[in-house]
GROMACS .gro file of C-alpha atoms in nm:
model
  205
    1MET     CA    1  -1.293  -0.567  -0.365
    2GLY     CA    2  -1.501  -0.884  -0.367
    3LEU     CA    3  -1.302  -0.995  -0.669
    4ILE     CA    4  -0.982  -0.999  -0.464
    5GLN     CA    5  -1.144  -1.184  -0.174
    6LYS     CA    6  -1.265  -1.444  -0.423
    7TYR     CA    7  -0.904  -1.555  -0.469
    8PHE     CA    8  -0.715  -1.438  -0.161
    9SER     CA    9  -0.755  -1.456   0.216
   10LEU     CA   10  -0.702  -1.102   0.341
   11THR     CA   11  -0.637  -0.947   0.679
   12GLU     CA   12  -0.865  -0.665   0.794
   13THR     CA   13  -0.589  -0.416   0.718
   14GLN     CA   14  -0.553  -0.550   0.364
   15LYS     CA   15  -0.929  -0.533   0.312
   16GLU     CA   16  -0.929  -0.169   0.419
   17LYS     CA   17  -0.637  -0.079   0.193
   18PHE     CA   18  -0.773  -0.258  -0.114
   19THR     CA   19  -1.112  -0.091  -0.063
   20LEU     CA   20  -0.950   0.252  -0.028
   21LEU     CA   21  -0.730   0.181  -0.331
   22GLY     CA   22  -1.027   0.189  -0.567
   23ARG     CA   23  -1.144   0.526  -0.438
   24LEU     CA   24  -0.795   0.675  -0.453
   25TYR     CA   25  -0.739   0.574  -0.814
   26LYS     CA   26  -1.072   0.721  -0.921
   27GLU     CA   27  -0.986   1.048  -0.745
   28TRP     CA   28  -0.635   1.072  -0.890
   29ASN     CA   29  -0.752   0.966  -1.235
   30GLN     CA   30  -0.961   1.282  -1.253
   31LYS     CA   31  -0.641   1.485  -1.216
   32ILE     CA   32  -0.401   1.279  -1.428
   33ASN     CA   33  -0.458   0.997  -1.671
   34LEU     CA   34  -0.310   0.707  -1.474
   35ILE     CA   35  -0.556   0.464  -1.630
   36SER     CA   36  -0.767   0.518  -1.941
   37ARG     CA   37  -1.101   0.677  -1.858
   38LYS     CA   38  -1.278   0.375  -2.006
   39ASP     CA   39  -1.067   0.127  -1.810
   40ILE     CA   40  -1.106   0.286  -1.467
   41GLU     CA   41  -1.443   0.109  -1.429
   42HIS     CA   42  -1.256  -0.221  -1.455
   43LEU     CA   43  -0.980  -0.120  -1.213
   44TYR     CA   44  -1.005  -0.422  -0.983
   45LEU     CA   45  -1.013  -0.676  -1.266
   46HIS     CA   46  -0.776  -0.526  -1.523
   47HIS     CA   47  -0.518  -0.375  -1.292
   48ILE     CA   48  -0.536  -0.483  -0.928
   49LEU     CA   49  -0.622  -0.852  -0.969
   50HIS     CA   50  -0.395  -0.874  -1.274
   51SER     CA   51  -0.108  -0.741  -1.061
   52LEU     CA   52  -0.190  -0.989  -0.786
   53SER     CA   53  -0.145  -1.283  -1.022
   54ILE     CA   54   0.220  -1.256  -0.918
   55ALA     CA   55   0.110  -1.345  -0.565
   56LYS     CA   56  -0.042  -1.666  -0.704
   57LEU     CA   57   0.287  -1.750  -0.873
   58THR     CA   58   0.486  -1.752  -0.553
   59GLY     CA   59   0.475  -1.694  -0.181
   60LEU     CA   60   0.739  -1.451  -0.065
   61THR     CA   61   0.974  -1.452   0.230
   62ASP     CA   62   0.967  -1.137   0.443
   63GLY     CA   63   1.256  -0.914   0.345
   64THR     CA   64   1.224  -0.986  -0.028
   65GLN     CA   65   1.294  -0.673  -0.230
   66PHE     CA   66   1.127  -0.568  -0.554
   67ILE     CA   67   1.191  -0.303  -0.815
   68ASP     CA   68   0.884  -0.221  -1.026
   69ALA     CA   69   1.041  -0.080  -1.342
   70GLY     CA   70   0.822   0.151  -1.548
   71THR     CA   71   0.550   0.137  -1.284
   72GLY     CA   72   0.322   0.387  -1.459
   73GLY     CA   73   0.022   0.420  -1.229
   74GLY     CA   74   0.175   0.191  -0.967
   75PHE     CA   75   0.110  -0.153  -1.112
   76PRO     CA   76   0.194  -0.419  -1.016
   77GLY     CA   77   0.391  -0.261  -0.729
   78ILE     CA   78   0.118  -0.108  -0.510
   79PRO     CA   79  -0.119  -0.409  -0.502
   80LEU     CA   80   0.177  -0.639  -0.431
   81ALA     CA   81   0.295  -0.410  -0.150
   82ILE     CA   82  -0.047  -0.439   0.016
   83MET     CA   83  -0.043  -0.816  -0.025
   84PHE     CA   84   0.314  -0.857   0.104
   85PRO     CA   85   0.366  -0.603   0.386
   86GLY     CA   86   0.690  -0.775   0.490
   87CYS     CA   87   0.853  -0.713   0.152
   88SER     CA   88   0.987  -0.384   0.016
   89PHE     CA   89   0.909  -0.222  -0.318
   90LEU     CA   90   1.083   0.048  -0.519
   91LEU     CA   91   0.859   0.188  -0.793
   92ALA     CA   92   1.032   0.376  -1.073
   93ASP     CA   93   0.898   0.569  -1.370
   94SER     CA   94   1.038   0.852  -1.581
   95ILE     CA   95   0.712   1.050  -1.586
   96GLY     CA   96   0.702   1.289  -1.292
   97LYS     CA   97   0.325   1.347  -1.290
   98LYS     CA   98   0.260   0.975  -1.256
   99ILE     CA   99   0.514   0.934  -0.976
  100ASN     CA  100   0.360   1.231  -0.796
  101ALA     CA  101   0.021   1.059  -0.810
  102VAL     CA  102   0.167   0.724  -0.707
  103ASN     CA  103   0.334   0.887  -0.407
  104GLY     CA  104   0.002   1.046  -0.315
  105ILE     CA  105  -0.168   0.706  -0.325
  106ILE     CA  106   0.112   0.547  -0.121
  107LYS     CA  107   0.081   0.821   0.143
  108SER     CA  108  -0.298   0.791   0.164
  109LEU     CA  109  -0.267   0.414   0.207
  110ASN     CA  110   0.002   0.460   0.473
  111LEU     CA  111   0.218   0.203   0.296
  112GLU     CA  112   0.556   0.205   0.467
  113ASN     CA  113   0.713  -0.068   0.251
  114VAL     CA  114   0.698   0.128  -0.077
  115LYS     CA  115   0.902   0.410  -0.224
  116ALA     CA  116   0.833   0.569  -0.563
  117VAL     CA  117   1.096   0.764  -0.757
  118GLN     CA  118   1.106   0.954  -1.082
  119ALA     CA  119   1.390   0.788  -1.271
  120ARG     CA  120   1.469   0.604  -1.588
  121VAL     CA  121   1.536   0.240  -1.517
  122GLU     CA  122   1.881   0.270  -1.673
  123THR     CA  123   1.986   0.517  -1.403
  124LEU     CA  124   1.884   0.310  -1.100
  125THR     CA  125   2.164   0.186  -0.876
  126GLU     CA  126   1.954  -0.015  -0.629
  127THR     CA  127   1.937  -0.393  -0.652
  128ALA     CA  128   1.654  -0.632  -0.571
  129ASP     CA  129   1.555  -0.996  -0.570
  130PHE     CA  130   1.295  -0.942  -0.840
  131VAL     CA  131   1.228  -0.679  -1.103
  132THR     CA  132   0.869  -0.659  -1.224
  133GLY     CA  133   0.737  -0.514  -1.547
  134ARG     CA  134   0.403  -0.477  -1.720
  135ALA     CA  135   0.363  -0.366  -2.081
  136VAL     CA  136   0.689  -0.171  -2.063
  137SER     CA  137   0.878  -0.302  -2.368
  138SER     CA  138   0.958  -0.633  -2.532
  139ILE     CA  139   1.064  -0.901  -2.284
  140GLY     CA  140   1.415  -0.920  -2.431
  141GLU     CA  141   1.467  -0.544  -2.415
  142PHE     CA  142   1.327  -0.530  -2.064
  143TYR     CA  143   1.556  -0.805  -1.936
  144THR     CA  144   1.862  -0.647  -2.096
  145THR     CA  145   1.781  -0.314  -1.929
  146VAL     CA  146   1.710  -0.445  -1.579
  147LYS     CA  147   1.936  -0.748  -1.535
  148LYS     CA  148   2.202  -0.538  -1.359
  149LEU     CA  149   1.944  -0.458  -1.088
  150ILE     CA  150   1.887  -0.822  -0.992
  151ARG     CA  151   2.106  -0.953  -0.714
  152GLN     CA  152   2.251  -1.302  -0.704
  153GLY     CA  153   2.127  -1.558  -0.454
  154ASN     CA  154   1.777  -1.675  -0.365
  155LYS     CA  155   1.571  -1.634  -0.050
  156ASN     CA  156   1.249  -1.767  -0.206
  157THR     CA  157   1.149  -2.089  -0.381
  158LEU     CA  158   1.119  -1.882  -0.699
  159PRO     CA  159   1.473  -1.793  -0.814
  160ASN     CA  160   1.571  -1.427  -0.832
  161GLY     CA  161   1.497  -1.271  -1.168
  162VAL     CA  162   1.248  -1.084  -1.384
  163ILE     CA  163   0.872  -1.126  -1.339
  164TYR     CA  164   0.693  -0.984  -1.642
  165LEU     CA  165   0.319  -0.960  -1.711
  166ALA     CA  166   0.259  -1.023  -2.080
  167GLY     CA  167   0.015  -1.166  -2.331
  168GLY     CA  168  -0.005  -1.333  -2.668
  169GLU     CA  169   0.239  -1.576  -2.826
  170LEU     CA  170   0.566  -1.552  -2.636
  171SER     CA  171   0.769  -1.854  -2.746
  172ARG     CA  172   0.984  -1.649  -2.983
  173ASP     CA  173   1.041  -1.379  -2.721
  174ILE     CA  174   1.165  -1.619  -2.456
  175ALA     CA  175   1.358  -1.856  -2.685
  176PRO     CA  176   1.694  -1.677  -2.627
  177PHE     CA  177   1.665  -1.747  -2.253
  178GLY     CA  178   1.631  -2.123  -2.289
  179SER     CA  179   1.559  -2.308  -1.967
  180ARG     CA  180   1.596  -1.988  -1.761
  181ALA     CA  181   1.253  -1.871  -1.877
  182SER     CA  182   0.917  -2.007  -1.763
  183ILE     CA  183   0.565  -1.908  -1.870
  184TYR     CA  184   0.261  -1.929  -1.643
  185ASN     CA  185  -0.099  -1.890  -1.761
  186ILE     CA  186  -0.290  -1.650  -1.537
  187SER     CA  187  -0.614  -1.820  -1.640
  188ASP     CA  188  -0.499  -2.123  -1.440
  189TRP     CA  189  -0.560  -1.914  -1.126
  190PHE     CA  190  -0.835  -1.671  -1.225
  191GLU     CA  191  -1.150  -1.781  -1.409
  192GLU     CA  192  -1.253  -1.445  -1.558
  193ASP     CA  193  -1.242  -1.430  -1.940
  194TYR     CA  194  -1.019  -1.121  -1.923
  195PHE     CA  195  -0.725  -1.341  -1.824
  196ILE     CA  196  -0.745  -1.578  -2.121
  197GLY     CA  197  -0.413  -1.545  -2.304
  198LYS     CA  198  -0.252  -1.339  -2.028
  199LYS     CA  199   0.068  -1.477  -1.881
  200ILE     CA  200   0.349  -1.426  -1.634
  201VAL     CA  201   0.701  -1.473  -1.766
  202HIS     CA  202   0.972  -1.549  -1.511
  203ILE     CA  203   1.336  -1.530  -1.620
  204ARG     CA  204   1.591  -1.630  -1.360
  205VAL     CA  205   1.931  -1.465  -1.354
   0.00000   0.00000   0.00000
C-alpha cells in the first residue's frame, strides 16, 4: 500500500480499496491460482503498481471507457478502476473460474464502475476508448484482435487506441504500426529495479 502512495496521491476511499485489495487477492489465491503462489508476496509491486503505470502515462477524462482484454486475475483493470472512479471498465477473459474470482473481488470492493464477463475477446461487441492488455499475446496479434473494439474520436489527450504492458526489445513488434505506435519506459516513473526493461506500448487507431 505504501508503494502506491509513494507515487500517487490517493483519496481516503482509494486508500481503503487498495489496502483491501491485497487481502482479497491473498484470500482468492488460496482458492484459485490467479497469481503464482511465489508472486503473491510481490502483489503490490508486480501487479498493482505495474498496472498503475498506465495512470502515469495519461490522466483520464471522466466517462472514458476501457476494455481489459484477457484480464486474467483482473490486471490492469481493477487497479485502474480504483484509480479512475469516473471511468468505466469491462474486464473480459475466457476462463470462467478467473472471472468468478474477479467478480468476487469487484463485489467486495464495491466497485460500481467495473463489469467482468467470461468471453473470448473475439466475441465482444462493446466498444471503448482504450483496450488494455498485459502478457496476452504478441502486440501485433493483440491489436489485430481488438482493433474493432476501439471507437473513433478522442476525449483525452492520449488518442484512442491500444495500451499494452510489455517488456524486452519491441522495435520489431511495433515497426508495422509506424508513427501510430509509441513506447514508454515504466522505469521513467517508478524507481524499483523490477521495472527496468518494462514498457507501455500505445498504438492509436
